[in-house]
Amino acid sequence: MTSSPTTPEPPETLPTGLLIAGEWARSAAGGTHQHIYPANGRPNATIDMAGATDIDRAVRSAADAQREWISYTPERRRDLMIALADAVRADTELLGRLNVHDFAVPITMSPGHAALAEKFIRYYAGYIDKANGSSTPVSDKFDINLIEREPYGVVGVIAPWNGPLVVIGLEVAAALAAGNAVVLKPSEYAPFTPLRFGQLCLDAGMPPGLVNVVPSGPEGGEALVRHPGVGKIHFTGGGHTARTILAAAAHNLTPVATELGGKSANLVFADADLDRAAQLAAFQGPLGQSGQSCACGSRILVQNAIYDTFMEKFLAVVTSAPVGDPFDPQILVGPVISQAATDRILQTIDDARTGKMGALVTGGHRLGGDLAAGYYLEPTVFADVDNRSPLARNETFGPVVSVMRFDDEDHAIDLANDTTYGLNAYIQTRDLARAHGVARRLAAGSVWINRNSDLSPQSPYGGYKHSGSGRAGGLEGLHEFQQVKNIRVAMP
């Protein structure tokens, strides 16, 4: 099933400027970016891009706002965060539509991103007036030994295009609750929801400048990372950009936390509920956000005994998913982000076919007809893939998955861990002992058993190996934005 993309009228006030010190500004410092709506390949807005001078203004105003923010009582900061969560909830419909405009995520998923952001903001608000340090005895002394946690001051958050509201919930909310101000640099490919969020911070009564939103490309990103007034950077994105950021941050020895990509394995054992496993593998793989997710389960490992049965069920789900207009509530699969992404993914598919890395069993082409103007690709499945091949080892970031066989638990774990990535892993089994035993042997920051990846405020999220460092979510996510101070008081 397909649905022809409409040309939706943007909301009356589609945000396109910079939000610095509580004021909307235009800028020529970083140039402009013509935002293309991926569903029809046509421009829908011209975005102002922050340059180095804009970043400097944003950091300086954030430093002023942070001093005001930290001077408030914990109760006042808590209540302002709760007011912000209320504002996000009231604005869910608009945020959902802006999210579709940002990167053409289907409207069936988009409001869920806003709801997730609200949950995280509300969760971290609850930490503000709770215990923030500890006191421990010192060996052979009567000293008072205080261990306190303090904010960094100004935190730079660099958000990806494929989930800006999710990053706002996981990282911006935690940074604010920890006592910091934030300079949020969204991607030029998805600026609308972050800019709207910045306005909601003002509407909720937060100090102007506490959250500055500066869409920009590499120039603005480098200026933010190199700015001496930034205490910490949190980056979500790809490994190549992460290396550039780490190199730039070394100039001032600025600490950096990263949440990067993945090539996550989904282990389907013979005792699994195969109907459910097929659904989960399809929507955690090529269908959800058209595979454009760091959490994508792009390597599906299936036990030999049920391989053929699973493939039949899995392909039935993949090939029946409705593709088309992201604003159509019946649609589950939208386009990829850009023409460049389309070309890259098609080249990956072509390389896999000519290199005989696996057997192409469905998909592999760009969709035409009513969808030809947009960046639509068929959900694509390769079977019997060689785990040593580039198809299995490199992150595709598109609707392409590899299916491979395994014999037993040891074989499955060896295949799953034979990757430079370590963000997520998935296990499908009815055997509780196997689920726990295998989970502990998988080199991944999160293991999801008989379920999809569903971020929750109570759970820390992050990767092993090349999938990043640091955690977002939970108490660990709050501590990511705090420095530890030890105070010793001599007691005679």
C-alpha positions as semicolon CSV with decimal commas, in nm:
position;residue;x (nm);y (nm);z (nm)
1;M;0,000;0,000;0,000
2;T;0,125;0,348;-0,087
3;S;-0,015;0,695;-0,029
4;S;0,070;0,996;-0,244
5;P;0,245;1,276;-0,051
6;T;0,047;1,593;-0,003
7;T;0,205;1,935;0,014
8;P;0,102;2,033;0,366
9;E;0,073;2,397;0,446
10;P;0,333;2,478;0,713
11;P;0,201;2,608;1,044
12;E;0,134;2,979;1,034
13;T;0,458;3,062;1,214
14;L;0,711;2,803;1,102
15;P;1,021;2,894;1,309
16;T;1,326;2,968;1,095
17;G;1,546;3,210;1,290
18;L;1,783;3,187;1,585
19;L;1,669;3,205;1,947
20;I;1,936;3,379;2,157
21;A;1,892;3,547;2,495
22;G;1,516;3,513;2,472
23;E;1,490;3,697;2,142
24;W;1,436;3,584;1,786
25;A;1,712;3,695;1,555
26;R;1,804;3,669;1,191
27;S;2,164;3,605;1,098
28;A;2,387;3,627;0,797
29;A;2,693;3,500;0,984
30;G;2,639;3,135;0,898
31;G;2,445;3,183;0,576
32;T;2,114;3,015;0,510
33;H;1,995;2,663;0,439
34;Q;1,708;2,572;0,209
35;H;1,515;2,308;0,399
36;I;1,380;2,035;0,173
37;Y;1,072;1,834;0,271
38;P;1,182;1,474;0,208
39;A;0,837;1,349;0,107
40;N;0,820;1,563;-0,206
41;G;1,174;1,691;-0,260
42;R;1,063;2,053;-0,254
43;P;1,180;2,340;-0,030
44;N;0,947;2,439;0,252
45;A;1,156;2,700;0,437
46;T;1,483;2,893;0,436
47;I;1,668;2,848;0,764
48;D;1,904;3,105;0,916
49;M;2,231;2,940;1,012
50;A;2,434;3,045;1,314
51;G;2,794;3,150;1,260
52;A;3,075;3,193;1,510
53;T;2,955;3,536;1,627
54;D;2,605;3,399;1,693
55;I;2,747;3,107;1,887
56;D;2,952;3,346;2,098
57;R;2,643;3,552;2,181
58;A;2,451;3,236;2,266
59;V;2,721;3,105;2,502
60;R;2,760;3,440;2,675
61;S;2,387;3,483;2,728
62;A;2,364;3,123;2,850
63;A;2,634;3,191;3,109
64;D;2,434;3,489;3,240
65;A;2,113;3,286;3,247
66;Q;2,280;2,994;3,423
67;R;2,391;3,218;3,709
68;E;2,032;3,332;3,748
69;W;1,897;2,975;3,718
70;I;2,126;2,834;3,985
71;S;2,035;3,123;4,220
72;Y;1,673;3,007;4,227
73;T;1,560;2,779;4,506
74;P;1,540;2,412;4,410
75;E;1,162;2,431;4,444
76;R;1,140;2,718;4,196
77;R;1,357;2,540;3,941
78;R;1,152;2,222;3,988
79;D;0,826;2,409;3,932
80;L;0,958;2,579;3,619
81;M;1,062;2,243;3,478
82;I;0,714;2,106;3,552
83;A;0,564;2,412;3,382
84;L;0,783;2,335;3,080
85;A;0,658;1,974;3,075
86;D;0,301;2,106;3,087
87;A;0,376;2,341;2,796
88;V;0,517;2,056;2,588
89;R;0,209;1,845;2,662
90;A;-0,024;2,126;2,556
91;D;0,179;2,175;2,239
92;T;0,203;1,806;2,142
93;E;-0,008;1,839;1,827
94;L;0,196;2,128;1,687
95;L;0,525;1,967;1,787
96;G;0,413;1,649;1,614
97;R;0,338;1,834;1,290
98;L;0,667;2,026;1,307
99;N;0,846;1,695;1,357
100;V;0,697;1,570;1,030
101;H;0,808;1,888;0,855
102;D;1,155;1,838;1,004
103;F;1,238;1,494;0,864
104;A;0,915;1,338;0,734
105;V;0,872;1,090;1,019
106;P;0,516;0,953;0,984
107;I;0,252;1,129;1,190
108;T;0,172;0,788;1,342
109;M;0,505;0,812;1,528
110;S;0,571;1,185;1,550
111;P;0,355;1,289;1,850
112;G;0,518;1,008;2,045
113;H;0,848;1,197;2,024
114;A;0,685;1,498;2,192
115;A;0,528;1,275;2,457
116;L;0,868;1,120;2,525
117;A;1,026;1,463;2,568
118;E;0,754;1,560;2,813
119;K;0,806;1,243;3,020
120;F;1,180;1,307;3,049
121;I;1,133;1,673;3,144
122;R;0,884;1,578;3,414
123;Y;1,108;1,297;3,540
124;Y;1,417;1,515;3,572
125;A;1,217;1,795;3,736
126;G;1,161;1,552;4,021
127;Y;1,532;1,525;4,089
128;I;1,593;1,896;4,142
129;D;1,475;1,916;4,503
130;K;1,607;1,572;4,604
131;A;1,938;1,471;4,764
132;N;2,226;1,580;4,541
133;G;2,533;1,466;4,732
134;S;2,656;1,240;5,008
135;S;2,875;1,227;5,315
136;T;3,102;0,933;5,383
137;P;3,339;0,852;5,670
138;V;3,713;0,895;5,619
139;S;3,951;0,625;5,733
140;D;4,126;0,704;6,065
141;K;3,980;1,057;6,074
142;F;3,689;1,239;6,227
143;D;3,668;1,475;5,928
144;I;3,338;1,557;5,762
145;N;3,376;1,427;5,406
146;L;3,121;1,585;5,168
147;I;3,076;1,472;4,809
148;E;2,874;1,721;4,609
149;R;2,761;1,747;4,247
150;E;2,768;2,079;4,067
151;P;2,672;2,192;3,717
152;Y;2,926;2,253;3,443
153;G;2,770;2,592;3,368
154;V;2,699;2,606;2,994
155;V;2,647;2,279;2,811
156;G;2,648;2,247;2,433
157;V;2,401;1,988;2,301
158;I;2,443;1,891;1,937
159;A;2,129;1,714;1,816
160;P;2,082;1,492;1,507
161;W;1,811;1,538;1,247
162;N;1,647;1,199;1,313
163;G;1,514;1,268;1,663
164;P;1,556;1,623;1,793
165;L;1,268;1,594;2,039
166;V;1,414;1,273;2,177
167;V;1,749;1,444;2,237
168;I;1,570;1,737;2,400
169;G;1,410;1,497;2,645
170;L;1,715;1,284;2,717
171;E;1,983;1,551;2,727
172;V;1,848;1,906;2,747
173;A;1,609;1,818;3,030
174;A;1,885;1,645;3,228
175;A;2,127;1,933;3,172
176;L;1,873;2,186;3,299
177;A;1,781;1,975;3,602
178;A;2,151;1,947;3,684
179;G;2,170;2,327;3,702
180;N;2,318;2,409;3,362
181;A;2,219;2,637;3,078
182;V;2,207;2,487;2,729
183;V;2,310;2,600;2,385
184;L;2,118;2,362;2,161
185;K;2,252;2,320;1,809
186;P;1,998;2,131;1,600
187;S;2,076;2,002;1,255
188;E;1,981;2,229;0,968
189;Y;1,785;1,929;0,838
190;A;1,551;1,933;1,143
191;P;1,536;2,277;1,307
192;F;1,164;2,335;1,356
193;T;1,084;2,136;1,671
194;P;1,397;2,253;1,859
195;L;1,314;2,616;1,780
196;R;0,957;2,566;1,896
197;F;1,087;2,403;2,214
198;G;1,303;2,709;2,278
199;Q;0,993;2,927;2,263
200;L;0,814;2,693;2,504
201;C;1,099;2,739;2,754
202;L;1,033;3,112;2,748
203;D;0,657;3,064;2,769
204;A;0,707;2,845;3,078
205;G;0,892;3,129;3,252
206;M;1,251;3,011;3,228
207;P;1,522;3,280;3,223
208;P;1,590;3,417;2,873
209;G;1,907;3,259;2,745
210;L;1,879;2,947;2,959
211;V;1,802;2,753;2,643
212;N;1,940;2,909;2,326
213;V;1,862;2,736;1,995
214;V;2,106;2,795;1,709
215;P;2,056;2,585;1,393
216;S;2,382;2,556;1,205
217;G;2,608;2,337;1,001
218;P;2,972;2,242;1,061
219;E;3,088;2,603;1,111
220;G;2,851;2,668;1,399
221;G;2,917;2,326;1,546
222;E;3,291;2,380;1,553
223;A;3,249;2,726;1,707
224;L;3,035;2,577;1,984
225;V;3,276;2,292;2,058
226;R;3,579;2,525;2,062
227;H;3,417;2,798;2,271
228;P;3,601;2,845;2,602
229;G;3,275;2,925;2,778
230;V;3,129;2,581;2,718
231;G;3,182;2,339;3,008
232;K;3,075;2,019;2,833
233;I;2,951;1,894;2,497
234;H;2,696;1,621;2,441
235;F;2,686;1,498;2,081
236;T;2,442;1,256;1,920
237;G;2,524;1,148;1,566
238;G;2,773;0,954;1,358
239;G;3,125;0,838;1,429
240;H;3,292;1,048;1,160
241;T;3,148;1,372;1,300
242;A;3,226;1,256;1,654
243;R;3,595;1,230;1,569
244;T;3,589;1,587;1,436
245;I;3,416;1,709;1,752
246;L;3,657;1,528;1,983
247;A;3,951;1,679;1,798
248;A;3,804;2,029;1,823
249;A;3,715;1,984;2,191
250;A;4,076;1,894;2,265
251;H;4,165;2,260;2,205
252;N;4,018;2,353;2,545
253;L;4,016;2,000;2,691
254;T;3,636;2,023;2,695
255;P;3,478;1,694;2,804
256;V;3,251;1,530;2,545
257;A;2,983;1,265;2,585
258;T;2,870;1,088;2,270
259;E;2,577;0,874;2,162
260;L;2,671;0,731;1,824
261;G;2,559;0,472;1,574
262;G;2,502;0,101;1,578
263;K;2,481;-0,219;1,381
264;S;2,259;-0,387;1,634
265;A;2,192;-0,760;1,633
266;N;1,848;-0,911;1,688
267;L;1,883;-1,274;1,806
268;V;1,578;-1,489;1,723
269;F;1,593;-1,826;1,900
270;A;1,395;-2,133;1,798
271;D;1,164;-2,111;2,100
272;A;1,057;-1,751;2,028
273;D;0,703;-1,642;1,949
274;L;0,774;-1,613;1,577
275;D;0,475;-1,395;1,487
276;R;0,577;-1,141;1,750
277;A;0,945;-1,175;1,665
278;A;0,873;-1,106;1,297
279;Q;0,674;-0,793;1,385
280;L;0,945;-0,666;1,619
281;A;1,224;-0,738;1,369
282;A;1,038;-0,556;1,092
283;F;0,955;-0,241;1,285
284;Q;1,284;-0,229;1,475
285;G;1,461;-0,288;1,143
286;P;1,374;-0,152;0,799
287;L;1,031;-0,002;0,876
288;G;1,068;0,219;1,184
289;Q;1,180;0,565;1,066
290;S;1,282;0,388;0,743
291;G;1,576;0,238;0,930
292;Q;1,712;0,586;1,010
293;S;1,772;0,520;1,377
294;C;2,078;0,442;1,585
295;A;1,863;0,174;1,751
296;C;1,788;-0,003;1,423
297;G;1,818;-0,382;1,454
298;S;1,987;-0,409;1,115
299;R;2,143;-0,755;1,171
300;I;1,879;-1,022;1,230
301;L;2,032;-1,348;1,353
302;V;1,796;-1,646;1,325
303;Q;1,847;-1,996;1,459
304;N;1,873;-2,255;1,181
305;A;1,578;-2,466;1,297
306;I;1,324;-2,185;1,238
307;Y;1,504;-1,978;0,973
308;D;1,267;-2,050;0,683
309;T;0,951;-2,012;0,892
310;F;1,072;-1,685;1,041
311;M;1,170;-1,545;0,700
312;E;0,825;-1,615;0,561
313;K;0,657;-1,429;0,847
314;F;0,914;-1,149;0,850
315;L;0,890;-1,079;0,477
316;A;0,511;-1,079;0,496
317;V;0,526;-0,794;0,750
318;V;0,793;-0,600;0,562
319;T;0,622;-0,616;0,224
320;S;0,275;-0,527;0,354
321;A;0,370;-0,212;0,546
322;P;0,202;0,100;0,399
323;V;0,449;0,351;0,253
324;G;0,373;0,709;0,155
325;D;0,257;1,050;0,279
326;P;0,393;1,106;0,632
327;F;0,083;1,313;0,717
328;D;-0,148;1,022;0,631
329;P;-0,241;0,845;0,960
330;Q;-0,255;0,511;0,776
331;I;0,111;0,530;0,672
332;L;0,388;0,357;0,868
333;V;0,690;0,411;0,642
334;G;0,808;0,744;0,507
335;P;1,104;0,861;0,298
336;V;1,471;0,887;0,387
337;I;1,610;1,229;0,468
338;S;1,767;1,353;0,142
339;Q;1,879;1,288;-0,212
340;A;2,232;1,232;-0,085
341;A;2,107;0,968;0,160
342;T;1,905;0,805;-0,118
343;D;2,211;0,782;-0,343
344;R;2,429;0,647;-0,060
345;I;2,182;0,377;0,041
346;L;2,120;0,268;-0,318
347;Q;2,496;0,242;-0,366
348;T;2,519;0,023;-0,055
349;I;2,250;-0,203;-0,198
350;D;2,421;-0,218;-0,538
351;D;2,758;-0,296;-0,378
352;A;2,600;-0,576;-0,174
353;R;2,440;-0,728;-0,483
354;T;2,746;-0,711;-0,705
355;G;2,972;-0,822;-0,420
356;K;2,744;-1,117;-0,344
357;M;2,735;-1,026;0,025
358;G;2,394;-1,191;0,060
359;A;2,080;-1,277;-0,135
360;L;1,846;-0,983;-0,202
361;V;1,500;-1,121;-0,121
362;T;1,288;-0,805;-0,128
363;G;1,326;-0,434;-0,205
364;G;1,639;-0,274;-0,337
365;H;1,489;0,007;-0,544
366;R;1,370;0,365;-0,524
367;L;0,993;0,395;-0,538
368;G;0,843;0,569;-0,838
369;G;0,496;0,673;-0,946
370;D;0,330;0,916;-0,708
371;L;0,630;0,886;-0,473
372;A;0,898;0,956;-0,733
373;A;0,960;1,316;-0,629
374;G;1,030;1,218;-0,269
375;Y;1,316;1,015;-0,125
376;Y;1,133;0,685;-0,093
377;L;1,315;0,352;-0,089
378;E;1,167;0,006;-0,073
379;P;1,224;-0,171;0,259
380;T;1,511;-0,402;0,166
381;V;1,612;-0,741;0,305
382;F;1,925;-0,942;0,229
383;A;1,929;-1,305;0,344
384;D;2,221;-1,534;0,431
385;V;2,453;-1,235;0,470
386;D;2,821;-1,282;0,546
387;N;2,886;-1,115;0,882
388;R;3,233;-1,018;0,763
389;S;3,097;-0,819;0,467
390;P;3,064;-0,438;0,456
391;L;2,686;-0,483;0,440
392;A;2,690;-0,645;0,784
393;R;2,961;-0,429;0,937
394;N;2,887;-0,072;0,824
395;E;2,590;0,130;0,945
396;T;2,355;0,186;0,649
397;F;2,113;0,426;0,820
398;G;1,833;0,334;0,585
399;P;1,565;0,068;0,530
400;V;1,814;-0,214;0,468
401;V;1,868;-0,517;0,695
402;S;2,081;-0,831;0,686
403;V;1,952;-1,172;0,795
404;M;2,193;-1,450;0,887
405;R;2,179;-1,796;1,044
406;F;2,322;-1,926;1,370
407;D;2,352;-2,273;1,523
408;D;2,346;-2,225;1,901
409;E;2,385;-1,963;2,174
410;D;2,762;-1,942;2,147
411;H;2,746;-1,897;1,771
412;A;2,478;-1,627;1,802
413;I;2,676;-1,434;2,063
414;D;2,997;-1,457;1,857
415;L;2,816;-1,313;1,553
416;A;2,640;-1,043;1,754
417;N;2,959;-0,923;1,924
418;D;3,170;-0,936;1,607
419;T;3,122;-0,567;1,530
420;T;3,286;-0,237;1,619
421;Y;2,950;-0,112;1,748
422;G;2,772;-0,182;2,076
423;L;2,461;0,029;2,121
424;N;2,165;-0,212;2,129
425;A;2,097;-0,582;2,110
426;Y;1,766;-0,767;2,091
427;I;1,676;-1,118;2,209
428;Q;1,364;-1,313;2,112
429;T;1,313;-1,621;2,333
430;R;1,066;-1,774;2,580
431;D;1,350;-1,916;2,792
432;L;1,407;-1,682;3,087
433;A;1,743;-1,836;3,180
434;R;1,865;-1,804;2,822
435;A;1,743;-1,443;2,802
436;H;1,941;-1,340;3,111
437;G;2,247;-1,547;3,027
438;V;2,274;-1,422;2,668
439;A;2,203;-1,060;2,768
440;R;2,501;-1,059;3,002
441;R;2,732;-1,187;2,729
442;L;2,632;-0,932;2,466
443;A;2,861;-0,630;2,427
444;A;2,589;-0,366;2,408
445;G;2,476;-0,079;2,626
446;S;2,109;-0,182;2,609
447;V;1,957;-0,529;2,563
448;W;1,587;-0,554;2,479
449;I;1,422;-0,893;2,538
450;N;1,101;-0,974;2,348
451;R;1,039;-0,605;2,286
452;N;1,139;-0,306;2,080
453;S;1,367;-0,026;2,200
454;D;1,142;0,204;2,402
455;L;1,335;0,471;2,586
456;S;1,214;0,547;2,936
457;P;1,327;0,822;3,175
458;Q;1,424;0,565;3,440
459;S;1,667;0,377;3,214
460;P;2,020;0,485;3,118
461;Y;2,087;0,464;2,745
462;G;2,422;0,461;2,566
463;G;2,675;0,247;2,389
464;Y;2,983;0,032;2,412
465;K;3,280;0,048;2,174
466;H;3,227;0,278;1,874
467;S;2,867;0,346;1,977
468;G;2,972;0,617;2,216
469;S;3,049;0,704;2,576
470;G;2,833;0,839;2,853
471;R;2,467;0,776;2,927
472;A;2,136;0,956;2,875
473;G;1,837;0,880;3,095
474;G;1,807;0,773;3,455
475;L;2,021;0,901;3,738
476;E;2,328;0,826;3,523
477;G;2,197;1,073;3,265
478;L;2,164;1,345;3,529
479;H;2,517;1,282;3,655
480;E;2,644;1,318;3,296
481;F;2,587;1,692;3,334
482;Q;2,736;1,733;3,682
483;Q;3,089;1,765;3,816
484;V;3,191;1,601;4,142
485;K;3,337;1,812;4,421
486;N;3,486;1,680;4,745
487;I;3,484;1,902;5,056
488;R;3,675;1,796;5,370
489;V;3,617;1,966;5,701
490;A;3,860;1,894;5,985
491;M;3,694;1,800;6,312
492;P;3,927;1,803;6,617
